[in-house]
Tab-separated table of C-alpha atoms in Angstrom:
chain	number	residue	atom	x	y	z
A	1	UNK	CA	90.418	101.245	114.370
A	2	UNK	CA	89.979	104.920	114.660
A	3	UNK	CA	93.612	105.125	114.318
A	4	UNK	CA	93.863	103.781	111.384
A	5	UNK	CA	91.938	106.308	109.891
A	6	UNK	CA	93.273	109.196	111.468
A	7	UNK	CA	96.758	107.905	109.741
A	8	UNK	CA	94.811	108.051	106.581
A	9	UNK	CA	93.707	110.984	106.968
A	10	UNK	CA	97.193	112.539	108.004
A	11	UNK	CA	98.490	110.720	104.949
A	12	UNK	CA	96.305	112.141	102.351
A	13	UNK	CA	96.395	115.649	103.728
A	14	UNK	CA	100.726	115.641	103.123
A	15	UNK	CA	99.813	113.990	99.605
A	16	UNK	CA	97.149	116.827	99.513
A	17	UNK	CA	99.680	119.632	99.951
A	18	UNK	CA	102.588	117.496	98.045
A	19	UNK	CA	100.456	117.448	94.910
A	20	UNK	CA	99.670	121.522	94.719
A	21	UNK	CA	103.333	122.078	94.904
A	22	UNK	CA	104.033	119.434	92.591
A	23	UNK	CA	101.413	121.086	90.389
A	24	UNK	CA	102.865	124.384	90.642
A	25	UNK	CA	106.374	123.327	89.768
A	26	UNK	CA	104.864	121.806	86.357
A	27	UNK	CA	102.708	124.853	85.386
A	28	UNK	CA	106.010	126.727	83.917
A	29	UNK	CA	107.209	123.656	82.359
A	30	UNK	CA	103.669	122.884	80.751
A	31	UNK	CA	103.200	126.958	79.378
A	32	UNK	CA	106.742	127.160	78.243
A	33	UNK	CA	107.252	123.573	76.665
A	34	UNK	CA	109.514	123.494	73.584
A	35	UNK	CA	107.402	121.356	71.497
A	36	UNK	CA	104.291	119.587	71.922
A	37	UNK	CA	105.527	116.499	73.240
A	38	UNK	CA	106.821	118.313	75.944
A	39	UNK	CA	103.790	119.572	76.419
A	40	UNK	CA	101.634	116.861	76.164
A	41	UNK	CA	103.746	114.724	78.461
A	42	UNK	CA	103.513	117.314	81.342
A	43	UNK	CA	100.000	118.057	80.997
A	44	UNK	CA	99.252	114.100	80.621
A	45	UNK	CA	100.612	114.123	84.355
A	46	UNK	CA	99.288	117.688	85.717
A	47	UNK	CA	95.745	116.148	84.675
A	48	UNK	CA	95.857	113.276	86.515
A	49	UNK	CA	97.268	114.813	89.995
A	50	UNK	CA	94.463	117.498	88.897
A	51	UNK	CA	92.350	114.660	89.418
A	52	UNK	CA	93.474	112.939	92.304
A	53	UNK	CA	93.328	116.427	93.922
A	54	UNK	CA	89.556	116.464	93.322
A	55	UNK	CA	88.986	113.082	94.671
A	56	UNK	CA	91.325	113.775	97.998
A	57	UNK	CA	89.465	116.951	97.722
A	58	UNK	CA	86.149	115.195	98.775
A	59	UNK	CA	87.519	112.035	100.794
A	60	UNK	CA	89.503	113.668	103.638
A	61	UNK	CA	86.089	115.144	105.260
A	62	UNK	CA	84.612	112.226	105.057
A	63	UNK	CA	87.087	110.557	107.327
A	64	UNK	CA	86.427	112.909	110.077
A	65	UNK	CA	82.956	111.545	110.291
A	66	UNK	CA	84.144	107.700	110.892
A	67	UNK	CA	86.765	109.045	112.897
A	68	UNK	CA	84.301	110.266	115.763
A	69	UNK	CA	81.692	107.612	114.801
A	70	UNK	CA	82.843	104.013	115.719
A	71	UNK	CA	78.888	102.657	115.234
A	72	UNK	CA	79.039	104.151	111.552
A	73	UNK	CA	82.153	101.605	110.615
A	74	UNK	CA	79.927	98.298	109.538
A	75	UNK	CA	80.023	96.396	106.363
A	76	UNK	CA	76.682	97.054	106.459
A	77	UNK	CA	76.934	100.124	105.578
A	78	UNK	CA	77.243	100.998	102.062
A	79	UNK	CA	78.581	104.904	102.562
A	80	UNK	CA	81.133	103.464	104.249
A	81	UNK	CA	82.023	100.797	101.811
A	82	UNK	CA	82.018	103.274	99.429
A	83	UNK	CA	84.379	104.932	101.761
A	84	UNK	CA	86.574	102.028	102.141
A	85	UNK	CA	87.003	101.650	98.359
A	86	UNK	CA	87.817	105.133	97.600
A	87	UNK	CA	91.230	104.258	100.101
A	88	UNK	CA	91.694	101.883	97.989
A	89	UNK	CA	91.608	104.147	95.220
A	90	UNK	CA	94.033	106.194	96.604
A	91	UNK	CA	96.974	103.550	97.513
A	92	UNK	CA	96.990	103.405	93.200
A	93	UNK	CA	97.002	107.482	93.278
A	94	UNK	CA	100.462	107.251	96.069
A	95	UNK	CA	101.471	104.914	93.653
A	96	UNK	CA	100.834	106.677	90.467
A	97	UNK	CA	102.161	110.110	92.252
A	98	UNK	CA	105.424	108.004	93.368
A	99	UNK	CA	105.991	107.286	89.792
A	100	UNK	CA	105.179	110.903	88.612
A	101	UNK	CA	107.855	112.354	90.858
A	102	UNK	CA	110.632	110.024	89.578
A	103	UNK	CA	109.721	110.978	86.298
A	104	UNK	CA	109.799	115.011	86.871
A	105	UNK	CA	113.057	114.169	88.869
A	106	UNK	CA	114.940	112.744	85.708
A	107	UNK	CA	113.721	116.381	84.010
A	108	UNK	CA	114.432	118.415	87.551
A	109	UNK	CA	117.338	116.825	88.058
A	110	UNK	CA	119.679	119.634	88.088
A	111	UNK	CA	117.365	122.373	88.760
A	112	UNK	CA	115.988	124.215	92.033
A	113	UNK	CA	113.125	121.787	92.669
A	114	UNK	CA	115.339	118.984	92.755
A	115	UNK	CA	115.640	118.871	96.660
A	116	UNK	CA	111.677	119.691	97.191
A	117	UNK	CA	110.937	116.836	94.796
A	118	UNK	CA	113.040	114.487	96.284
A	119	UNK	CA	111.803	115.143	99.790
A	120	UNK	CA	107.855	114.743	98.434
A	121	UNK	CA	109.058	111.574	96.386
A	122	UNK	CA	110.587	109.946	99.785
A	123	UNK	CA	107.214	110.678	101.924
A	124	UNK	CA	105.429	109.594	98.950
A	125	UNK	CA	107.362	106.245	99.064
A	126	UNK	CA	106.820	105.840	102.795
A	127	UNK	CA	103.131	106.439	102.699
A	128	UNK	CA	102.792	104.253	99.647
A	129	UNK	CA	104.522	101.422	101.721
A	130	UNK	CA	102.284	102.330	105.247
A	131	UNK	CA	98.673	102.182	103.089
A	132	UNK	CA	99.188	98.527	102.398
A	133	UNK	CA	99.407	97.460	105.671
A	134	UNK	CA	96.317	99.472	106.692
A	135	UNK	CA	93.993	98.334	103.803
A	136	UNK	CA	95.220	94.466	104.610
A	137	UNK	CA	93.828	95.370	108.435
A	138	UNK	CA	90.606	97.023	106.935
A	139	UNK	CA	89.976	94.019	104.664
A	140	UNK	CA	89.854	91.885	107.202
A	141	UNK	CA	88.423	93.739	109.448
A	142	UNK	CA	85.200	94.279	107.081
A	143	UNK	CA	84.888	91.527	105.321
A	144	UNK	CA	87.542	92.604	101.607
A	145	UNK	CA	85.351	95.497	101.370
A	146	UNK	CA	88.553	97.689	100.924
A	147	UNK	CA	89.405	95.668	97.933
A	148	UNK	CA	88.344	98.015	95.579
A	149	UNK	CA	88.589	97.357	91.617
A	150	UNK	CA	91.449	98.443	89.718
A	151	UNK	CA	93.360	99.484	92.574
A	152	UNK	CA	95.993	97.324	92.053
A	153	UNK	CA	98.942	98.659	90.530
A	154	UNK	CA	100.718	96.863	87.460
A	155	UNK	CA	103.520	96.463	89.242
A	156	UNK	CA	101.587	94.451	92.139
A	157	UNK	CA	99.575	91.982	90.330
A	158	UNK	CA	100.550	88.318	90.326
A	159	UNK	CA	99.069	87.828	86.480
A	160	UNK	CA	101.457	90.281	84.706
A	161	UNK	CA	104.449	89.305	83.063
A	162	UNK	CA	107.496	90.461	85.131
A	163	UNK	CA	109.616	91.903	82.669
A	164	UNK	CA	106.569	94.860	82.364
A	165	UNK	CA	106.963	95.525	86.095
A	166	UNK	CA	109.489	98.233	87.545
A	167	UNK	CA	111.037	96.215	89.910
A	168	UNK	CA	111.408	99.618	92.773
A	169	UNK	CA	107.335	99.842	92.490
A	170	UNK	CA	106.963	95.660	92.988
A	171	UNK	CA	107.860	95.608	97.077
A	172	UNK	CA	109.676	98.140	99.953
A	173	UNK	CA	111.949	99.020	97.461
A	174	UNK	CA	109.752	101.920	96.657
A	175	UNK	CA	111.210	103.960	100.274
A	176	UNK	CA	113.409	106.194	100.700
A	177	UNK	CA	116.445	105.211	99.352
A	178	UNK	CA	115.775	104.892	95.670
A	179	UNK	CA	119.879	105.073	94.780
A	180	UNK	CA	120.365	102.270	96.789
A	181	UNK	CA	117.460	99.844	95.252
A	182	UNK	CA	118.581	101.183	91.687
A	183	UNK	CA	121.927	99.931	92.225
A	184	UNK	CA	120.749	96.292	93.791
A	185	UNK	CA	118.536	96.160	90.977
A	186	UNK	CA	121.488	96.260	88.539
A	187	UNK	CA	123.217	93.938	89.844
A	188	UNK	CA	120.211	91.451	90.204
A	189	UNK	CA	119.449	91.986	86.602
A	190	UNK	CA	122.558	90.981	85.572
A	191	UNK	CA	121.499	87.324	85.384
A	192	UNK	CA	117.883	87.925	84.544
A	193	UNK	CA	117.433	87.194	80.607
A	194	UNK	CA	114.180	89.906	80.400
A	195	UNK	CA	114.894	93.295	80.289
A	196	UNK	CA	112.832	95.510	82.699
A	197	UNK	CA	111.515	99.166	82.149
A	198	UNK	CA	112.850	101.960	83.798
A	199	UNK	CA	111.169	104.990	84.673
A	200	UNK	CA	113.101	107.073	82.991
A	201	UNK	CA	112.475	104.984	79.546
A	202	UNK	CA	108.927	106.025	79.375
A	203	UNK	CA	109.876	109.407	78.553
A	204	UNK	CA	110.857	108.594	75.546
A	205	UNK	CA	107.899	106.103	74.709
């Protein structure tokens, strides 16, 4: 069991570092915006890394402790329910932080950041996909105490109307290869009568 939280821990430590660079790369974009939209979108997003950074920020320590201490890992123990549902928290924040990085990619597309961006979005991806398994051991380990409210993503839950889902964020189609899903996807969709989003719609939105 201690494993699995030295992965987390290893995990949120690259999304850690991932989300100061990705913060740095907006900064520029965010004090040199043409308008305010521009603006507004790019802080909207800056915030809530900002954020996340803060919570990671106070989690990762907090792992080292049930790391070394195996009798501290009960259901009985409310810090470390606490603990378990602030993971949870955070498999929404890979989530959220995949689908920030597709969205600076369609503006950074052509720029300098493009390969940095891409290389944080495909860890992102893979992490995103390894949490899952890790909470399902935890919850059932202790009892669903990792089953922490509103950490389930829109695209996950079973009582939302499909055609609001982005099918890459529904299953492991969120890895590494996002060209490859895109392209599957259109061809799926073909016969589907409901249009889906795209991330790069919401831009516009």
């Amino acid at each position: 069991m201690a494993a699995h939280f030295s992965d987390l821990k290893d995990m949120f430590i690259r999304t850690r570092e991932a989300i100061n660079d990705f913060m740095a790369i907006l900064t520029p974009r965010i004090e040199n915006a043409k308008d305010d939209h521009e603006r507004l979108y790019y802080h909207h997003i800056y915030e809530e890394e900002e954020q996340r950074l803060d919570r990671l920020n106070a989690l990762i320590p907090k792992l080292d402790f049930y790391i070394d201490n195996d009798g501290a890992r009960s259901a009985d123990n409310l810090e470390f329910v606490r603990l378990l549902q602030d993971i949870s928290l955070e498999k929404f924040g890979l989530h959220n932080f995949l689908e920030h990085l597709d969205l600076a990619l369609f503006s950074f597309k052509e720029t300098e950041h493009a390969e940095n961006l891409t290389r944080m979005r495909n860890i992102t991806a893979d992490d995103y996909q390894s949490i899952k398994p890790i909470l399902n051991t935890l919850n059932e380990e202790f009892d669903g105490a990792a089953a922490a409210a509103g950490s389930v993503p829109t695209d996950e839950k079973e009582d939302v109307a499909e055609h609001l889902k982005i099918e890459k964020y529904t299953s492991s189609a969120s890895g590494a290869h996002p060209e490859k899903h895109q392209k599957e996807a259109a061809v799926s969709s073909s016969s589907k009568p409901a249009k889906r989003l795209t991330v790069g719609s919401l831009k516009n939105i």
